[in-house]
Short mmCIF file of C-alpha atoms in Angstrom, two decimals:
data_model
loop_
_atom_site.label_atom_id
_atom_site.label_comp_id
_atom_site.label_asym_id
_atom_site.label_seq_id
_atom_site.Cartn_x
_atom_site.Cartn_y
_atom_site.Cartn_z
CA MET A 196 0.00 0.00 0.00
CA MET A 197 2.81 2.39 -0.86
CA ASP A 198 1.36 3.91 -4.05
CA PRO A 199 -0.67 7.02 -3.19
CA ARG A 200 -2.35 7.08 -6.59
CA PHE A 201 -5.63 5.40 -5.80
CA THR A 202 -9.00 5.97 -7.36
CA ARG A 203 -12.14 5.66 -5.31
CA ARG A 204 -12.65 2.16 -6.66
CA ASP A 205 -9.18 1.16 -5.52
CA LEU A 206 -10.46 1.46 -2.00
CA LEU A 207 -13.25 -1.07 -2.35
CA ARG A 208 -13.38 -4.11 -0.11
CA PHE A 209 -16.19 -6.30 0.93
CA GLY A 210 -13.71 -8.04 0.53
CA ALA A 211 -8.97 -26.86 8.43
CA THR A 212 -5.52 -27.60 8.80
CA ALA A 213 -3.44 -25.80 6.25
CA ALA A 214 -2.05 -27.77 3.35
CA GLY A 215 1.61 -28.59 3.54
CA ALA A 216 2.28 -28.12 -0.18
CA ALA A 217 1.21 -25.71 -2.89
CA ALA A 218 0.21 -28.37 -5.40
CA ILE A 219 -1.25 -31.84 -5.25
CA ALA A 220 1.29 -34.58 -5.80
CA PRO A 221 0.60 -36.88 -8.75
CA LEU A 222 -0.60 -40.38 -8.02
CA LEU A 223 2.06 -43.04 -8.29
CA GLU A 224 1.36 -45.85 -10.68
CA ALA A 225 2.72 -49.29 -9.98
CA CYS A 226 4.60 -50.71 -12.92
CA ALA A 227 5.57 -54.35 -12.87
CA GLY A 228 7.63 -56.12 -15.45
CA PRO A 229 6.69 -59.57 -16.81
CA SER A 230 7.42 -62.53 -14.57
CA ALA A 231 10.41 -64.73 -15.34
CA GLN A 232 8.37 -67.83 -14.46
CA ALA A 233 6.56 -69.92 -17.07
CA THR A 234 3.26 -69.05 -15.42
CA PRO A 235 3.00 -65.32 -14.87
CA ILE A 236 2.25 -64.27 -11.33
CA PRO A 237 -0.14 -61.30 -11.08
CA THR A 238 1.75 -58.21 -10.08
CA PRO A 239 0.18 -56.24 -7.24
CA THR A 240 -0.87 -52.72 -8.21
CA ALA A 241 -1.01 -49.62 -6.09
CA SER A 242 -4.39 -49.33 -4.43
CA ALA A 243 -6.43 -46.79 -6.30
CA LYS A 244 -7.74 -43.81 -4.41
CA PRO A 245 -11.50 -43.53 -4.52
CA THR A 246 -12.81 -41.38 -7.32
CA LEU A 247 -14.68 -38.34 -6.06
CA ALA A 248 -18.06 -37.71 -7.57
CA PRO A 249 -18.28 -34.27 -9.19
CA ALA A 250 -19.89 -31.68 -6.94
CA SER A 251 -20.62 -27.98 -7.07
CA LEU A 252 -21.31 -25.23 -4.56
CA THR A 253 -22.73 -21.74 -4.81
CA VAL A 254 -20.82 -19.41 -2.50
CA GLN A 255 -21.68 -15.94 -1.18
CA VAL A 256 -18.57 -13.90 -0.47
CA GLY A 257 -17.94 -10.18 -0.33
CA VAL A 258 -16.30 -7.95 -2.92
CA GLN A 259 -13.80 -10.19 -4.65
CA ASN A 260 -10.55 -8.51 -3.71
CA VAL A 261 -7.72 -10.11 -1.72
CA GLU A 262 -9.98 -10.52 1.32
CA PHE A 263 -11.00 -13.68 -0.53
CA ALA A 264 -7.66 -14.36 -2.22
CA GLY A 265 -7.46 -17.96 -1.05
CA ILE A 266 -10.86 -18.74 -2.50
CA LEU A 267 -9.93 -17.25 -5.86
CA ALA A 268 -6.51 -18.92 -5.85
CA ALA A 269 -8.06 -22.31 -5.12
CA GLU A 270 -9.78 -22.22 -8.48
CA ASP A 271 -6.87 -20.73 -10.37
CA GLN A 272 -4.37 -23.27 -9.02
CA GLY A 273 -6.64 -26.24 -9.68
CA TYR A 274 -7.19 -27.17 -6.03
CA LEU A 275 -10.96 -27.26 -6.51
CA LYS A 276 -10.67 -29.25 -9.72
CA SER A 277 -8.37 -31.80 -8.10
CA LEU A 278 -11.17 -32.54 -5.63
CA ALA A 279 -13.80 -32.72 -8.40
CA LEU A 280 -15.43 -29.53 -7.15
CA THR A 281 -16.65 -26.42 -8.91
CA GLU A 282 -17.82 -23.20 -7.28
CA SER A 283 -20.02 -20.34 -8.36
CA LEU A 284 -19.37 -17.06 -6.54
CA LEU A 285 -22.41 -14.83 -6.15
CA PRO A 286 -21.98 -11.09 -6.73
CA PHE A 287 -21.92 -8.87 -3.68
CA GLY A 288 -23.49 -5.52 -2.92
CA PRO A 289 -23.70 -3.21 0.10
CA ASN A 290 -27.11 -4.58 1.07
CA VAL A 291 -26.39 -8.29 0.61
CA GLN A 292 -26.94 -10.24 3.82
CA PRO A 293 -25.09 -13.60 3.71
CA VAL A 294 -27.32 -15.14 6.41
CA THR A 295 -30.40 -14.43 4.31
CA VAL A 296 -28.76 -15.70 1.13
CA VAL A 297 -27.61 -18.96 2.73
CA ALA A 298 -30.73 -19.58 4.82
CA GLY A 299 -32.89 -18.90 1.77
CA GLY A 300 -31.05 -21.51 -0.28
CA SER A 301 -29.50 -19.19 -2.87
CA ALA A 302 -26.04 -20.31 -1.71
CA GLN A 303 -24.88 -23.45 0.07
CA VAL A 304 -22.09 -21.63 1.87
CA GLY A 305 -21.39 -18.00 2.67
CA VAL A 306 -19.01 -15.71 4.53
CA ILE A 307 -20.45 -13.24 7.05
CA GLY A 308 -18.28 -10.50 8.49
CA GLY A 309 -20.02 -10.07 11.84
CA ALA A 310 -19.91 -13.08 14.14
CA ASP A 311 -22.41 -11.41 16.45
CA THR A 312 -24.86 -10.97 13.57
CA PHE A 313 -24.54 -14.68 12.89
CA LEU A 314 -25.13 -15.55 16.56
CA LYS A 315 -28.19 -13.31 16.74
CA ALA A 316 -29.58 -14.96 13.63
CA ARG A 317 -29.06 -18.39 15.15
CA ALA A 318 -30.74 -17.32 18.37
CA SER A 319 -33.70 -15.95 16.40
CA GLY A 320 -34.34 -19.39 14.95
CA ILE A 321 -32.54 -19.16 11.61
CA PRO A 322 -30.83 -22.57 11.20
CA VAL A 323 -27.36 -21.38 10.18
CA VAL A 324 -24.18 -22.92 11.57
CA ALA A 325 -20.48 -22.02 11.45
CA ILE A 326 -18.19 -24.52 9.73
CA GLY A 327 -15.04 -22.39 9.92
CA THR A 328 -13.71 -18.90 10.54
CA MET A 329 -11.35 -16.89 8.39
CA TYR A 330 -10.09 -14.42 10.99
CA GLN A 331 -9.15 -15.51 14.49
CA LYS A 332 -10.19 -12.10 15.75
CA ALA A 333 -12.32 -9.46 14.10
CA PRO A 334 -10.08 -7.18 11.98
CA SER A 335 -12.75 -4.51 11.69
CA GLY A 336 -12.98 -1.21 13.52
CA LEU A 337 -13.39 2.52 13.15
CA VAL A 338 -10.87 4.66 11.31
CA SER A 339 -10.74 8.41 11.87
CA LEU A 340 -8.38 11.21 10.97
CA ALA A 341 -5.75 12.10 13.55
CA LYS A 342 -6.91 15.72 13.57
CA ASN A 343 -10.34 14.53 14.78
CA PRO A 344 -9.59 11.17 16.43
CA ILE A 345 -11.99 8.55 17.72
CA ARG A 346 -9.92 6.37 20.05
CA THR A 347 -12.72 4.91 22.16
CA PRO A 348 -16.46 4.37 21.61
CA LYS A 349 -17.22 7.34 23.87
CA ASP A 350 -15.25 9.58 21.52
CA ALA A 351 -17.95 8.89 18.91
CA VAL A 352 -20.64 10.69 20.89
CA GLY A 353 -21.99 13.65 18.95
CA LYS A 354 -20.10 12.70 15.80
CA LYS A 355 -21.06 11.35 12.37
CA ILE A 356 -20.22 7.66 11.99
CA GLY A 357 -20.15 6.02 8.56
CA LEU A 358 -21.37 2.42 8.61
CA GLN A 359 -22.02 -0.15 5.90
CA SER A 360 -25.17 -2.25 6.33
CA GLY A 361 -23.18 -5.19 7.70
CA ALA A 362 -21.44 -3.01 10.29
CA ARG A 363 -24.59 -1.99 12.14
CA GLY A 364 -24.62 -5.16 14.25
CA PRO A 365 -20.99 -5.04 15.45
CA TRP A 366 -21.21 -1.30 16.10
CA ALA A 367 -24.42 -1.73 18.12
CA THR A 368 -22.68 -4.37 20.23
CA ILE A 369 -19.69 -2.09 20.85
CA LEU A 370 -21.97 0.77 21.84
CA SER A 371 -23.96 -1.41 24.22
CA LEU A 372 -20.78 -2.63 25.90
CA SER A 373 -19.86 1.03 26.46
CA GLY A 374 -23.29 2.05 27.71
CA LEU A 375 -24.04 4.01 24.55
CA LYS A 376 -26.66 3.90 21.80
CA GLU A 377 -26.88 4.97 18.16
CA SER A 378 -28.95 8.03 19.05
CA ASP A 379 -25.88 9.41 20.83
CA MET A 380 -24.38 10.06 17.40
CA THR A 381 -25.41 10.39 13.77
CA ILE A 382 -25.22 7.19 11.72
CA VAL A 383 -24.44 7.80 8.05
CA PRO A 384 -24.92 4.94 5.54
CA VAL A 385 -21.76 4.43 3.48
CA GLN A 386 -20.27 1.86 1.18
CA PHE A 387 -16.63 0.79 1.28
CA ASP A 388 -14.83 3.76 -0.21
CA PRO A 389 -13.65 6.01 2.68
CA THR A 390 -13.85 9.18 0.62
CA PRO A 391 -16.66 10.45 2.91
CA LEU A 392 -14.10 10.48 5.74
CA VAL A 393 -11.55 12.36 3.65
CA GLN A 394 -14.16 14.92 2.59
CA GLY A 395 -15.45 15.45 6.13
CA GLN A 396 -18.88 13.94 5.53
CA VAL A 397 -18.25 11.57 8.44
CA ASP A 398 -15.92 11.67 11.44
CA GLY A 399 -15.47 7.92 11.73
CA PHE A 400 -15.60 5.20 9.07
CA TRP A 401 -16.05 1.46 9.60
CA ALA A 402 -13.10 -0.29 8.02
CA PHE A 403 -10.80 -3.30 8.01
CA ALA A 404 -7.44 -2.96 9.75
CA PHE A 405 -5.56 -4.04 6.65
CA ASN A 406 -7.52 -2.06 4.09
CA GLN A 407 -8.79 1.51 4.30
CA PRO A 408 -6.48 2.72 7.11
CA LEU A 409 -3.37 1.67 5.20
CA VAL A 410 -4.69 3.10 1.96
CA LEU A 411 -5.40 6.44 3.62
CA GLN A 412 -1.94 6.48 5.18
CA ALA A 413 -0.44 5.81 1.76
CA GLN A 414 -2.19 8.97 0.59
CA GLY A 415 -0.33 10.92 3.26
CA LEU A 416 -3.17 11.12 5.78
CA ASP A 417 -2.58 10.58 9.49
CA THR A 418 -5.20 8.21 10.87
CA VAL A 419 -6.33 6.61 14.11
CA PHE A 420 -7.77 3.09 14.07
CA MET A 421 -9.90 1.80 16.93
CA THR A 422 -10.09 -1.97 16.59
CA ALA A 423 -13.43 -3.59 17.29
CA PHE A 424 -11.63 -6.25 19.32
CA ASP A 425 -10.05 -3.67 21.63
CA ALA A 426 -13.43 -1.95 21.93
CA GLY A 427 -14.88 -5.13 23.41
CA TYR A 428 -16.04 -6.90 20.26
CA LYS A 429 -14.16 -10.12 21.01
CA PHE A 430 -15.47 -12.27 18.21
CA TYR A 431 -14.19 -14.17 15.22
CA GLY A 432 -14.21 -12.35 11.89
CA ASP A 433 -15.53 -13.53 8.51
CA VAL A 434 -17.41 -16.62 9.62
CA ILE A 435 -18.04 -19.38 7.08
CA ILE A 436 -21.65 -20.53 7.38
CA THR A 437 -24.08 -23.05 5.97
CA THR A 438 -27.44 -24.32 7.19
CA ASP A 439 -27.99 -27.23 9.56
CA GLN A 440 -29.44 -29.23 6.70
CA GLY A 441 -26.60 -28.19 4.42
CA ALA A 442 -24.06 -29.41 6.97
CA ARG A 443 -25.77 -32.80 6.82
CA ASP A 444 -26.55 -33.05 3.12
CA ASN A 445 -23.50 -31.27 1.67
CA ALA A 446 -20.81 -32.27 4.16
CA ASP A 447 -18.71 -33.97 1.49
CA ALA A 448 -18.72 -31.02 -0.91
CA LEU A 449 -18.24 -28.51 1.90
CA SER A 450 -15.24 -30.41 3.24
CA ARG A 451 -13.68 -30.40 -0.22
CA TRP A 452 -14.28 -26.66 -0.48
CA LEU A 453 -12.65 -25.99 2.89
CA ARG A 454 -9.67 -28.14 1.94
CA ALA A 455 -9.19 -26.63 -1.50
CA THR A 456 -9.53 -23.04 -0.31
CA SER A 457 -7.23 -23.59 2.68
CA LYS A 458 -4.61 -24.70 0.16
CA GLY A 459 -5.51 -21.62 -1.82
CA TRP A 460 -4.69 -19.48 1.21
CA ASP A 461 -1.36 -21.25 1.66
CA TYR A 462 -0.55 -20.42 -1.94
CA ALA A 463 -1.76 -16.83 -1.59
CA PHE A 464 0.41 -16.16 1.44
CA GLY A 465 3.37 -17.83 -0.26
CA TYR A 466 3.03 -15.81 -3.46
CA PRO A 467 1.26 -12.56 -2.50
CA ASP A 468 2.45 -10.54 -5.50
CA ALA A 469 1.25 -13.11 -8.02
CA VAL A 470 -2.07 -13.66 -6.27
CA ALA A 471 -2.72 -9.93 -5.90
CA LYS A 472 -2.27 -9.61 -9.66
CA LEU A 473 -4.55 -12.60 -10.18
CA VAL A 474 -7.27 -10.98 -8.07
CA ALA A 475 -6.92 -7.66 -9.88
CA ASP A 476 -7.10 -9.39 -13.26
CA LYS A 477 -10.20 -11.34 -12.25
CA GLY A 478 -12.05 -8.17 -11.27
CA PRO A 479 -11.11 -5.47 -13.78
CA ALA A 480 -14.28 -3.51 -12.97
CA LEU A 481 -12.97 -2.96 -9.43
CA ASN A 482 -9.86 -1.21 -10.77
CA LEU A 483 -7.76 -2.71 -7.97
CA ASP A 484 -4.20 -1.52 -7.45
CA VAL A 485 -1.88 -4.54 -7.36
CA LYS A 486 0.61 -2.93 -4.98
CA GLN A 487 -2.14 -2.05 -2.51
CA GLN A 488 -3.69 -5.50 -2.82
CA THR A 489 -0.31 -7.14 -2.21
CA ALA A 490 0.19 -5.15 0.98
CA GLN A 491 -3.31 -5.99 2.15
CA LEU A 492 -2.82 -9.70 1.51
CA LYS A 493 0.41 -9.74 3.49
CA ALA A 494 -1.32 -8.00 6.41
CA GLU A 495 -4.20 -10.48 6.37
CA LYS A 496 -1.92 -13.36 7.28
CA ASP A 497 -1.56 -12.29 10.91
CA PHE A 498 -5.33 -12.28 11.38
CA MET A 499 -5.82 -15.70 9.76
CA SER A 500 -2.88 -17.58 11.22
CA SER A 501 -3.53 -20.18 13.91
CA SER A 502 -1.46 -23.01 15.32
CA LYS A 503 -4.48 -25.20 14.64
CA GLY A 504 -4.64 -24.27 10.98
CA ILE A 505 -6.59 -21.98 8.69
CA TYR A 506 -10.34 -21.80 9.40
CA SER A 507 -9.92 -23.28 12.91
CA MET A 508 -12.39 -22.39 15.66
CA ASP A 509 -13.15 -23.55 19.18
CA GLN A 510 -16.09 -23.64 21.55
CA ALA A 511 -14.41 -21.39 24.12
CA THR A 512 -14.18 -18.43 21.74
CA TRP A 513 -17.72 -18.94 20.51
CA GLN A 514 -18.99 -19.17 24.07
CA ALA A 515 -17.23 -15.92 24.99
CA GLY A 516 -19.08 -14.17 22.19
CA ILE A 517 -22.38 -15.71 23.22
CA ASP A 518 -21.81 -14.55 26.79
CA ILE A 519 -21.22 -10.97 25.60
CA LEU A 520 -24.50 -10.91 23.69
CA LYS A 521 -26.34 -12.61 26.54
CA SER A 522 -25.10 -9.98 28.99
CA LEU A 523 -26.53 -7.31 26.69
CA ASN A 524 -29.86 -9.13 26.28
CA GLN A 525 -29.30 -9.30 22.52
CA LEU A 526 -30.21 -12.95 22.04
CA ASP A 527 -33.81 -13.99 21.44
CA LYS A 528 -33.18 -17.33 23.12
CA ALA A 529 -30.36 -19.18 24.84
CA ILE A 530 -27.83 -20.81 22.52
CA THR A 531 -24.64 -22.76 23.16
CA ALA A 532 -21.28 -22.91 21.45
CA ALA A 533 -21.89 -26.56 20.62
CA GLU A 534 -24.92 -25.74 18.49
CA VAL A 535 -23.55 -22.72 16.63
CA MET A 536 -20.45 -24.49 15.30
CA ASN A 537 -19.94 -27.73 13.40
CA ALA A 538 -16.30 -28.83 13.47
CA SER A 539 -16.92 -32.18 11.80
CA ILE A 540 -16.68 -30.76 8.27
CA LEU A 541 -13.33 -29.15 9.06
CA GLU A 542 -12.16 -32.49 10.41
CA MET A 543 -13.25 -34.18 7.18
CA ALA A 544 -11.37 -31.56 5.19
CA ALA A 545 -8.14 -32.22 7.08
CA LYS A 546 -8.18 -35.83 5.87
CA LEU A 547 -8.36 -34.91 2.19
CA PRO A 548 -5.24 -34.78 0.01
#
């Protein structure tokens, strides 16, 4: 993110155990020469690996920049094809709600930025379940200019706060934890280009730690970034969801998708320059800057890395999030960590080549 020459569209975003190699090793074939005996003895052959039946998935992601680099790289590098899987990525817009898309059957799997929004949906009776998480802690937060900083939620009182539709849930949670409410400030609907912040239309802008703040800094602007995590929003980020029925009926295809895309992430982090160019080439309408996308991809790694592997999640972290929402009376009914996550598909994925 060193090039200050960014257009408004440059600033767009929304946006299992890791594989040990960047490509799938070829199957070995057993070759036996003819027997020297008069009666040939059958030569044992290498046991064939089971052939996977072709499968396909429709996936709801965000704006297809490097936030989803591993998913795009999985297709480009043939990781999906090697597991007999094809994917169809649905287009994204500022008002797209992944929970609604997945629960309504338009996609078999989706990525939702706000873990609390997912938990509230589950508690309201929508049968969605987490099968993995991209970010081990939410990378979102509020960026402001240093000349008018917002360092804590209370600094937002009386100011204009720019939020995308998907940010309303996390921001409401942060405000509640601080004893505040939206009426204490002015909420301004925005998209993902932080130009409203630069032009003074808002005082704070909901952003990703590795996106808009770095882009603004590259333009020579001094910024302050209040992370959602530090503000009390201690949740996972970019949760991978399906429905309860989907977890049962599509477990095989979903496990292949998790495996292939986790290998895609390994490749993306190993070759960030090449993958950033790939992403930019795949979405010419976004007018993405390759240098900026490369920097963003490198920064993402810290948020995704886990000793347990990419996409890993645990009940303790989920329960902590549930407890936060419960303390704020934001859940329609009691839910448990065991019911909001399904680790079995991730376990299946880890066993795939």
